Structure formats: C-alpha cells, structure tokens
mmCIF file of C-alpha atoms and ligand atoms in Angstrom:
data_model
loop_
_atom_site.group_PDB
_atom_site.id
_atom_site.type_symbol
_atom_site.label_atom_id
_atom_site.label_comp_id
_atom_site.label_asym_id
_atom_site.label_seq_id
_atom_site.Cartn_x
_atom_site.Cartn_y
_atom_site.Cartn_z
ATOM 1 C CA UNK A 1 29.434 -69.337 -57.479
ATOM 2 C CA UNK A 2 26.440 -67.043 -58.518
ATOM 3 C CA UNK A 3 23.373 -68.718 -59.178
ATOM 4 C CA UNK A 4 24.660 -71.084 -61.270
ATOM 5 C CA UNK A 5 21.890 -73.630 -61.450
ATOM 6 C CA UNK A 6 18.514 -71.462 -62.445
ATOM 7 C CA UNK A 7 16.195 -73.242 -64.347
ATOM 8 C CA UNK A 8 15.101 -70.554 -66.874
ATOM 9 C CA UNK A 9 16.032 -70.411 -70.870
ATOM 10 C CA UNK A 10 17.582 -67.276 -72.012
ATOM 11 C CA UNK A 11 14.351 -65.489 -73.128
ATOM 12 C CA UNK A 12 16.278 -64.619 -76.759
ATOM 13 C CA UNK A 13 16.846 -68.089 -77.314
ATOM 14 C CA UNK A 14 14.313 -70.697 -76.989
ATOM 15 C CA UNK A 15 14.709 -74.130 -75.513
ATOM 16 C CA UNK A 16 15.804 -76.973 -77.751
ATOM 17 C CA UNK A 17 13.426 -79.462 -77.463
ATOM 18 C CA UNK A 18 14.661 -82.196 -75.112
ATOM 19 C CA UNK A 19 15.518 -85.062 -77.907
ATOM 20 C CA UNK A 20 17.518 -82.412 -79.828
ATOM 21 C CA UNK A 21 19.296 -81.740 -76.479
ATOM 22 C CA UNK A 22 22.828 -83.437 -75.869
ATOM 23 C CA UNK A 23 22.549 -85.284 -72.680
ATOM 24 C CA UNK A 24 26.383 -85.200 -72.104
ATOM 25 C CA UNK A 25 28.627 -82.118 -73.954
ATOM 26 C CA UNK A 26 32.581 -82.482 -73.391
ATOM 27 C CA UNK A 27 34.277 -79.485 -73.816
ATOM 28 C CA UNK A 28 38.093 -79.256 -74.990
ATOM 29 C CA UNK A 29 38.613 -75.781 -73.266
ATOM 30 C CA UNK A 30 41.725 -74.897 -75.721
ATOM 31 C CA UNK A 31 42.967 -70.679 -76.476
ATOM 32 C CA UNK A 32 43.736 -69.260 -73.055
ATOM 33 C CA UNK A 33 47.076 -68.748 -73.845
ATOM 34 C CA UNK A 34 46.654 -67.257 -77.244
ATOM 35 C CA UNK A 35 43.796 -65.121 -75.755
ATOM 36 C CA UNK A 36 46.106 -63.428 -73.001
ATOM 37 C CA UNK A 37 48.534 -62.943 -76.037
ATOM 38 C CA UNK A 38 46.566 -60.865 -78.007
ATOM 39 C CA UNK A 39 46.381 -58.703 -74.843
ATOM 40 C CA UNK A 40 49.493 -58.537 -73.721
ATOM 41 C CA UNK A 41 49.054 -59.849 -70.864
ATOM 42 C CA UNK A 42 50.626 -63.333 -69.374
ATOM 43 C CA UNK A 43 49.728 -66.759 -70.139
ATOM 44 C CA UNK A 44 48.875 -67.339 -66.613
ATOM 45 C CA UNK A 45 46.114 -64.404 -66.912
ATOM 46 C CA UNK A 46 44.225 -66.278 -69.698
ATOM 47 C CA UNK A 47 44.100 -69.308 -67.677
ATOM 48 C CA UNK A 48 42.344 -67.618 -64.697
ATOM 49 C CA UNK A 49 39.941 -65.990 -67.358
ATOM 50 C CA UNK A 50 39.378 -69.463 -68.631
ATOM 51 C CA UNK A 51 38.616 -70.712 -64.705
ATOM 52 C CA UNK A 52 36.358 -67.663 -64.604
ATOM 53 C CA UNK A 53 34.416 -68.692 -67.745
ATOM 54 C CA UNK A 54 33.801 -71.871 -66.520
ATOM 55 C CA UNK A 55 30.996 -70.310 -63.999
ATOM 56 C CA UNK A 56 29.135 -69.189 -67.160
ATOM 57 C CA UNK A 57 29.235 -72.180 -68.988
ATOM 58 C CA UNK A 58 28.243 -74.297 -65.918
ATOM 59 C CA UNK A 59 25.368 -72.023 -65.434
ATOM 60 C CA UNK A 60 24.261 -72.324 -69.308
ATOM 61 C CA UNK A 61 24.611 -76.095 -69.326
ATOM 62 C CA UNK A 62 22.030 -76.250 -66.432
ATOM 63 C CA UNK A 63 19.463 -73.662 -68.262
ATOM 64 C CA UNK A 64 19.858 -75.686 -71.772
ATOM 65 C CA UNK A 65 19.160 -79.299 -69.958
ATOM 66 C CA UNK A 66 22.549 -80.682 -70.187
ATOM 67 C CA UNK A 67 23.023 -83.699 -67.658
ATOM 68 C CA UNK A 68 26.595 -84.111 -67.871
ATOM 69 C CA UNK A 69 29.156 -81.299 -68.808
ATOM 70 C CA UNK A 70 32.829 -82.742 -69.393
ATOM 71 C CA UNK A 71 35.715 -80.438 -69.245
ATOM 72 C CA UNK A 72 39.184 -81.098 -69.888
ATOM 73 C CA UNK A 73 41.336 -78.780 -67.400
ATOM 74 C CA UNK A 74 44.639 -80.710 -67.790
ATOM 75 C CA UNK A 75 45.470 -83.587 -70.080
ATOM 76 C CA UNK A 76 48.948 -85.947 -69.574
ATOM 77 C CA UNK A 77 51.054 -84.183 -72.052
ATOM 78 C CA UNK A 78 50.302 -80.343 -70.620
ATOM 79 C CA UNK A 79 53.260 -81.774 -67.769
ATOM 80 C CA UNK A 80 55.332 -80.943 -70.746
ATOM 81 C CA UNK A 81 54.917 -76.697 -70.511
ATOM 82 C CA UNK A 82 57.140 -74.927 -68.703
ATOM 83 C CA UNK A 83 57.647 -75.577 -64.485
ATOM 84 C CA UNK A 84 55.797 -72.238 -63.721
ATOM 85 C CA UNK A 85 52.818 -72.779 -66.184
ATOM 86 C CA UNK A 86 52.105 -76.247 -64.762
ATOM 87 C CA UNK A 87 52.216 -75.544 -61.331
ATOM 88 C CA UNK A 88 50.031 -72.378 -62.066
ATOM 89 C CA UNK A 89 47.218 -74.528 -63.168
ATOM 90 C CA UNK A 90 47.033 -76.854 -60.654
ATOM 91 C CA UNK A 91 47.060 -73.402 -58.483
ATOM 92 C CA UNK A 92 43.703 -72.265 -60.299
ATOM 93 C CA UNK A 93 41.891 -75.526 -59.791
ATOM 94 C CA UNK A 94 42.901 -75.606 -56.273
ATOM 95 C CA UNK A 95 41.348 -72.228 -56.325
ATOM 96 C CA UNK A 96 38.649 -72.930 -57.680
ATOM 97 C CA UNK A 97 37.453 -75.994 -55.755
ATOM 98 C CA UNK A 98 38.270 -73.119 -52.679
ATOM 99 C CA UNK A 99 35.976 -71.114 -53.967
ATOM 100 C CA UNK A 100 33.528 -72.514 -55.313
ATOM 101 C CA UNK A 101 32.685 -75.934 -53.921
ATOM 102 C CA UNK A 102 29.826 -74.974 -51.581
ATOM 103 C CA UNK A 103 28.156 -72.412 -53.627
ATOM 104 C CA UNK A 104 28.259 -75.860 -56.281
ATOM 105 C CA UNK A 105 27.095 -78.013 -53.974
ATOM 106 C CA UNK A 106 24.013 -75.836 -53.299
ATOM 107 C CA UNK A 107 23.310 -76.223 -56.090
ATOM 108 C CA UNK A 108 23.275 -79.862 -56.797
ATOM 109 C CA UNK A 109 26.125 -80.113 -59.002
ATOM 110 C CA UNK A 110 27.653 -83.598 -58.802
ATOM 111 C CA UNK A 111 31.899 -83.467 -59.434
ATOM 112 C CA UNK A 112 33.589 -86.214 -61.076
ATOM 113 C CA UNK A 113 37.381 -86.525 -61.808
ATOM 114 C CA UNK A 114 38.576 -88.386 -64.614
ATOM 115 C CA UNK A 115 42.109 -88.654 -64.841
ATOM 116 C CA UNK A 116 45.277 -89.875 -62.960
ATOM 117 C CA UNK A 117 45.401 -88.484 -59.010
ATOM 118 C CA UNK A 118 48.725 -89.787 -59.001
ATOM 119 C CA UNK A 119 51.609 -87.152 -59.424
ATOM 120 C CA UNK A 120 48.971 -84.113 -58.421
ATOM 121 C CA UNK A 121 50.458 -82.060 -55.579
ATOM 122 C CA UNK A 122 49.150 -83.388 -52.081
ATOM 123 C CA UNK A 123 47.240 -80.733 -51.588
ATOM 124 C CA UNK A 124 45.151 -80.651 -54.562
ATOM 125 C CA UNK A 125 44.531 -84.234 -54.367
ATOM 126 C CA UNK A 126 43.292 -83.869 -50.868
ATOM 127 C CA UNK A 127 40.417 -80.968 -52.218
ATOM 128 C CA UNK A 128 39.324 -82.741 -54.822
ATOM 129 C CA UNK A 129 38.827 -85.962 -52.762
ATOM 130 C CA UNK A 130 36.898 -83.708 -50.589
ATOM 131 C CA UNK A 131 34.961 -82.265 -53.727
ATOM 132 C CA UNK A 132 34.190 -86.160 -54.564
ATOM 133 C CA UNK A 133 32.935 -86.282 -52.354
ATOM 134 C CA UNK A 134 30.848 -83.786 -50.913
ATOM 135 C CA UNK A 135 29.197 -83.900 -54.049
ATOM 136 C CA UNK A 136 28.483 -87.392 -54.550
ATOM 137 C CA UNK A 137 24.436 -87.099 -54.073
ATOM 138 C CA UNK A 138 23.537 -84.269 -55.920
ATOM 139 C CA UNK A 139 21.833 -84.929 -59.776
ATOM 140 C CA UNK A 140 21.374 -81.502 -61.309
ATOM 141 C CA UNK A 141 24.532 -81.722 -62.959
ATOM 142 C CA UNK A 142 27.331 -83.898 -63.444
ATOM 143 C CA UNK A 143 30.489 -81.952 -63.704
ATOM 144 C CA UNK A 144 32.786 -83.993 -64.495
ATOM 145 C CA UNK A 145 36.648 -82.829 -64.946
ATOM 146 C CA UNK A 146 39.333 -84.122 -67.103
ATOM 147 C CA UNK A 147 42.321 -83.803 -64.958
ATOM 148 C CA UNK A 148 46.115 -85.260 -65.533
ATOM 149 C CA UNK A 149 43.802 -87.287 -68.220
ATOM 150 C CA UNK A 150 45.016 -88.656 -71.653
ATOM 151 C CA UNK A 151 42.878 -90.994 -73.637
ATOM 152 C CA UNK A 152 45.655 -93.137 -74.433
ATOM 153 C CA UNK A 153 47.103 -93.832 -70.933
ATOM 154 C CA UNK A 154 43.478 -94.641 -69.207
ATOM 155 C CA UNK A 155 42.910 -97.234 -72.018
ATOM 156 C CA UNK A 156 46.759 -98.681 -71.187
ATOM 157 C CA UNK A 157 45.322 -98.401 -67.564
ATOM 158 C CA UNK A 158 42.401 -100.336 -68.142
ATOM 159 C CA UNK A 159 44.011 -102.788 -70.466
ATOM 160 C CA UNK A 160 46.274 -103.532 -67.473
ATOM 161 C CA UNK A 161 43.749 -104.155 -65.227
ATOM 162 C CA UNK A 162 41.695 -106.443 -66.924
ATOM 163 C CA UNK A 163 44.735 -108.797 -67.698
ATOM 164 C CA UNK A 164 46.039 -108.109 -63.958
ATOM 165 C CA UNK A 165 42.141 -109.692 -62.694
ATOM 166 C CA UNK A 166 42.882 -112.357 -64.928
ATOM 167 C CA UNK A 167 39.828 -111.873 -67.270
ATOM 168 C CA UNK A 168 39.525 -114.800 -70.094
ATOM 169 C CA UNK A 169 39.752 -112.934 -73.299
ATOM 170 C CA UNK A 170 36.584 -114.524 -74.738
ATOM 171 C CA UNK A 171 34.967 -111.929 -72.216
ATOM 172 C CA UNK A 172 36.541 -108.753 -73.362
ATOM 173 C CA UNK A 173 33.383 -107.292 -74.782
ATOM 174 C CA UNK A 174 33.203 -103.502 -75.476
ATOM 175 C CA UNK A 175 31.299 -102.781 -72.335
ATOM 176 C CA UNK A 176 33.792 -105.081 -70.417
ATOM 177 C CA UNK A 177 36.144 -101.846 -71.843
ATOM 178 C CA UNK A 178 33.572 -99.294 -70.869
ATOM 179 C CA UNK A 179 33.413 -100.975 -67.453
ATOM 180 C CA UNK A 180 37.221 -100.142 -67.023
ATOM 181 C CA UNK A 181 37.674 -96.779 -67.940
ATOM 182 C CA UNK A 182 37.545 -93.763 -66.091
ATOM 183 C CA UNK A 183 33.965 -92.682 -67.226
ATOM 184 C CA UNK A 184 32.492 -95.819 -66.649
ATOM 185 C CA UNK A 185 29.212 -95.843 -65.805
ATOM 186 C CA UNK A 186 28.579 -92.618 -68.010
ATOM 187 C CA UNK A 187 27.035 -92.704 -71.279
ATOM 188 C CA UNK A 188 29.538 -91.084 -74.363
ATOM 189 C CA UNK A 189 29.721 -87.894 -75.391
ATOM 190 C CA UNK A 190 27.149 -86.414 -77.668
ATOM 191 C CA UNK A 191 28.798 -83.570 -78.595
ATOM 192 C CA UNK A 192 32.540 -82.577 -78.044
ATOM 193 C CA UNK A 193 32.984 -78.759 -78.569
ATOM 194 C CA UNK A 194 36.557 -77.397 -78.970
ATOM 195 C CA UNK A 195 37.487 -73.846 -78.958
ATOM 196 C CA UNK A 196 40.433 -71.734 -80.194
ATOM 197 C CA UNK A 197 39.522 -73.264 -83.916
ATOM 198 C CA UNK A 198 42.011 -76.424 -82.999
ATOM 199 C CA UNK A 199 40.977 -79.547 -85.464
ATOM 200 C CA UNK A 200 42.155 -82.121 -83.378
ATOM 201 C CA UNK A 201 41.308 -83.983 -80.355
ATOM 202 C CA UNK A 202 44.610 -83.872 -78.263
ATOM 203 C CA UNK A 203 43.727 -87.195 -76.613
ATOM 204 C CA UNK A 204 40.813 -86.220 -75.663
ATOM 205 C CA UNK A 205 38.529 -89.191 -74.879
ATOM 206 C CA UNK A 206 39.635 -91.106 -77.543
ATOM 207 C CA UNK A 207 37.330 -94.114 -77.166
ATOM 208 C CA UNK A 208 34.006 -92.341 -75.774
ATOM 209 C CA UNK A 209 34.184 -89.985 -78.683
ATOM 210 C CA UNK A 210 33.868 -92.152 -81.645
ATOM 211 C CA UNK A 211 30.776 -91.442 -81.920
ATOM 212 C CA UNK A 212 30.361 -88.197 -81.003
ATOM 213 C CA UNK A 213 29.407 -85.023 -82.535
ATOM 214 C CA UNK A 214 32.428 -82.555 -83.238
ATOM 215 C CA UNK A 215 32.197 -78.752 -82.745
ATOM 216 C CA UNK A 216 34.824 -76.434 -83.110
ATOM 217 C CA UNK A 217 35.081 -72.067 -83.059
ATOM 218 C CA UNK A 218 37.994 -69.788 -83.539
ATOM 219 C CA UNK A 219 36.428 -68.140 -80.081
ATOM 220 C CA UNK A 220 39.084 -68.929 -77.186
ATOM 221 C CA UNK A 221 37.627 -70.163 -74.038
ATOM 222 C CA UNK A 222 37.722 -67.344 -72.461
ATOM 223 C CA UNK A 223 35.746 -65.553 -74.825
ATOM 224 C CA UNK A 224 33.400 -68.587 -75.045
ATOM 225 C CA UNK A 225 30.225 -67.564 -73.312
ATOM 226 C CA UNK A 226 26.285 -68.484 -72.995
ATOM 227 C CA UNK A 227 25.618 -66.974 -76.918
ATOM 228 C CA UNK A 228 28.608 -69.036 -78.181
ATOM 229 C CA UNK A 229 27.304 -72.284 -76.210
ATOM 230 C CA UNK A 230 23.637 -72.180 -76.942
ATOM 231 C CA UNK A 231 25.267 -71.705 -80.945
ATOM 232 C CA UNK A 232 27.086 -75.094 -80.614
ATOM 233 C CA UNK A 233 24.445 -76.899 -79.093
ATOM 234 C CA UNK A 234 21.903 -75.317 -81.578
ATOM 235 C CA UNK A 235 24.153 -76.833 -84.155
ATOM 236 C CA UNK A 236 23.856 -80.143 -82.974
ATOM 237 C CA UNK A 237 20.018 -80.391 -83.284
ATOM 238 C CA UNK A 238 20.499 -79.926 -87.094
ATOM 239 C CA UNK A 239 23.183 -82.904 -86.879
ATOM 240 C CA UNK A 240 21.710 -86.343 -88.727
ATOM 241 C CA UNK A 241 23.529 -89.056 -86.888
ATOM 242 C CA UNK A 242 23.776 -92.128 -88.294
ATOM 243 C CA UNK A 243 25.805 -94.445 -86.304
ATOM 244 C CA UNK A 244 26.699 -96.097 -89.432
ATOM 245 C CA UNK A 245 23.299 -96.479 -90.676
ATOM 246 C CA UNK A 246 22.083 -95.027 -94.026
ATOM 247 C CA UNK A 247 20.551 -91.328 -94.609
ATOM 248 C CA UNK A 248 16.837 -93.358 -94.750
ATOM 249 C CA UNK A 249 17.353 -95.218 -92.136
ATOM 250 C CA UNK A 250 17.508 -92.239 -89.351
ATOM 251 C CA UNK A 251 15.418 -89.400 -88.097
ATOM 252 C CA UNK A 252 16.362 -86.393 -90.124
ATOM 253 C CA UNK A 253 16.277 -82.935 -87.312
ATOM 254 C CA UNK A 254 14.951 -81.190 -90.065
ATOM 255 C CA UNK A 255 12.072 -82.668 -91.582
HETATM 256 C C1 IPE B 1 43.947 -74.296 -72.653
HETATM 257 O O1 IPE B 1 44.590 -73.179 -73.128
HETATM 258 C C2 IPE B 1 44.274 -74.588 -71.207
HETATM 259 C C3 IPE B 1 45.079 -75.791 -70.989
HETATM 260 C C4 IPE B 1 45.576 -76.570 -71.908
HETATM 261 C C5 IPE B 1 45.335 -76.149 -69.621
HETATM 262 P P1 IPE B 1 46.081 -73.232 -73.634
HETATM 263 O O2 IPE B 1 46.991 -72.967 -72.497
HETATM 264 O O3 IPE B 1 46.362 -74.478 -74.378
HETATM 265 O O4 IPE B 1 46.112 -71.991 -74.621
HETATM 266 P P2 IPE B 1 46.819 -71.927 -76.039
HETATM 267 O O5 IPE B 1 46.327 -73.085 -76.833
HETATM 268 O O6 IPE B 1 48.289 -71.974 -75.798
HETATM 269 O O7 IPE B 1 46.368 -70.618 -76.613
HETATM 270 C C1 IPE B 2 44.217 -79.729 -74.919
HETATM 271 O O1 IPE B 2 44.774 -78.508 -75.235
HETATM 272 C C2 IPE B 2 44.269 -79.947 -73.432
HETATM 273 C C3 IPE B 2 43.376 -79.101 -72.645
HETATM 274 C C4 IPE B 2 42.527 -78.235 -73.095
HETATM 275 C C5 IPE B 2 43.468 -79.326 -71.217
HETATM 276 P P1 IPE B 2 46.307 -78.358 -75.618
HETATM 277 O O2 IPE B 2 46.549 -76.912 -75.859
HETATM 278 O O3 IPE B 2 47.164 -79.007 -74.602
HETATM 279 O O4 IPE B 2 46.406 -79.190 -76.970
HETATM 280 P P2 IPE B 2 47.486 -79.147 -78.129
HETATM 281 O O5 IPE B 2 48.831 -79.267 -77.486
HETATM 282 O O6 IPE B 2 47.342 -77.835 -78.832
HETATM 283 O O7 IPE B 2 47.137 -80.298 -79.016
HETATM 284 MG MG1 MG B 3 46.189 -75.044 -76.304
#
C-alpha cells in the first residue's frame, strides 16, 4: 500500500479539531455495482474499484485522526447474489490481504474481523488469521472489517452464548451484551457513512449504531474519495448530539 499512514492534513482542508473528530467512523461501502453499470463494464469491475478505494480512504482516516475505521466488505445476506459474484468477492479480499498486508503492517494498522469465519473458503480464512494476527500490536489504526457479518445473527450468537455459560438473567446488563458481541471491547460508532444514497442500514451494526451519527451520498464507493470523506466527517462536527438529552442540556458545535 502507498504511504498510507502520513500524518499530514490535506493543506486545502484544515484539521477538525480533535473533540469534533469521530474516534470510530463505520463505513457501509454500498454502489459498486451500480457504478460499473453506468460504465458498462461488469459488476465484478466495480468491486475491485471499490477494493482499490479502500487504500484512499485508509490513508484519509489516518491524516483526519480517526482511531478506528469500520468497513463492511460482506454482510450475511450478500451469500444470496449470484455463485460467481460471491466467490468474486471473497477473491478480492483474498487479494487484498496478498497485497497489502505488509505494506499495512508498516504502517501500524491494526486488522480486526468482525463477522462469522465459518463458511469462508479455507483459504481466505487461513490469510486473515494470519492478518489477525500479524497485526495485533500495532495502534495507528484499527481497521476493522465487517466480513460474513449481519447485525442480527451476532446478537442471536451472543444471546446463545450467554444462556449456553449459564449466566443468571439478573446479570444481563447492556455491557454484559457489549461484552458478547463481535466488537467488544470497541467503543460504538460515531458516525456511520453510507454511500450510493441507500437510506437504510442493511444490518449493519444494528446495536452499536443506535447512537450513532448517520451519513449518507449518492457518490458510489468507488467514487468516494479523500474530498468526499473529509465532507462527511466535516458534517459531523456541526452534528448536536443529544443522547436523549435536551437542546440546553448539550454542547452546541456551533456556538
Ligand atoms: C457494495 O456494492 C459491495 C458489496 C455489497 C459487497 P454493491 O455490490 O452492493 O453495489 P450495488 O449496490 O449493487 O450498486
Ligand atoms: C450492504 O450493501 C452490504 C455491504 C456493503 C457489504 P447491500 O448492497 O448488500 O445492501 P442492500 O441489499 O442494498 O440493502
Ligand atoms: Mg448494494
């Protein structure tokens, strides 16, 4: 990967101040597909495009001070497209764990899989093990990557757990929950950012989220770049949230 962690602001666009900042941005990356379309060219193109916009986003995440950058690559229900399709995506994140795994490393990104190994092709369970951890140090960046994920099936997961360790339900507490799920240990999203102009969240962490900010563009992710993500997360500093609080009793970004 080129450079992807250098620590300098995009002289056009200043720095958001670090409490403005979202510590942890989950991106639905939604429109390959419908990008390739408009081309002409093949599904399968749009989705390498996608895997190739990744680099840029990774690097802008590092430059704008995000900690933790969630991405979902594959959710439960994509099983559902066409044979070919599916087994062209695990392909590209085979790929891209090939390719770029050292050059990420380097540069202290930490990789984190949330998600279902289970039913992933040997192989591509085997490199992202290996991507687990390799990485498992570093603290420049937490990439973490929504893989074989659904919202709905790591709460059933969890859920099963908990009654299979026998836990009194007197104890089942919302972090007891938190402690069970995939992303435990990492705070929620602050801001969930969905391209391709999609209003929905596609069981897309379902529970984390309830809180979070939403962000949607038409732009599909392939078109998605630095200008479009600094946009997004410049929109967010203007956000009031109020956690269920009233308008006085919270900072306002603006004042
Ligand atoms: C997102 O693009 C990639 C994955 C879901 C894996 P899509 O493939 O959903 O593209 P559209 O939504 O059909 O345009
Ligand atoms: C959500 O996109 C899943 C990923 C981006 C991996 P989809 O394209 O699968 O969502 P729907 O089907 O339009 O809701
Ligand atoms: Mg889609």
């Amino acid at each position: 990967m080129v450079a992807v962690v250098r620590e300098q602001t995009n002289a056009s666009t200043p720095a958001l101040p670090p409490e403005r900042t979202p510590r942890h941005v989950a991106i639905i990356m939604d429109g390959n597909g419908r990008w390739a379309k408009q081309r002409g060219l093949p599904r399968t193109e749009g989705h390498r495009n996608g895997v190739e916009n990744l680099r840029r986003i990774l690097q802008a995440a590092v430059e704008c001070g995000v900690e933790i950058l969630t991405i979902y690559a594959f959710s439960t229900e994509n099983w559902n497209r066409p044979k070919y399709e599916v087994e062209m995506l695990m392909r590209l994140l085979e790929l891209f764990l090939e390719r770029e795994l050292d050059e990420l490393h380097k540069n202290g990104v930490q990789i984190r899989h949330i998600g279902e190994l289970d039913g992933v092709p040997t192989r591509l369970q085997k490199r992202i093990v290996k991507g687990l951890e390799l990485t498992k140090d570093n603290s420049r960046l937490i990439l973490n990557v929504a893989f074989n994920y659904g919202g709905r099936d790591e709460i059933v997961r969890a859920v099963r757990r908990i009654v299979e360790e026998g836990i009194p339900a007197e104890d089942i507490t919302e972090d007891l929950i938190n402690h069970y799920l995939y992303t435990c240990g990492l705070p929620d999203p602050d801001l969930i950012i969905r391209t391709s102009g999609e209003l929905r969240v596609s069981n897309f962490l379902i529970w984390q989220g309830s809180y979070s900010e939403y962000y949607t563009t038409p732009t599909y992710w392939p078109d998605f770049d630095e200008t479009e993500f600094r946009k997004a997360l410049a929109e967010y500093a203007h956000r009031k949230r109020r956690f269920g609080q009233i308008d006085e009793q919270v900072e306002d970004p603006d004042e």
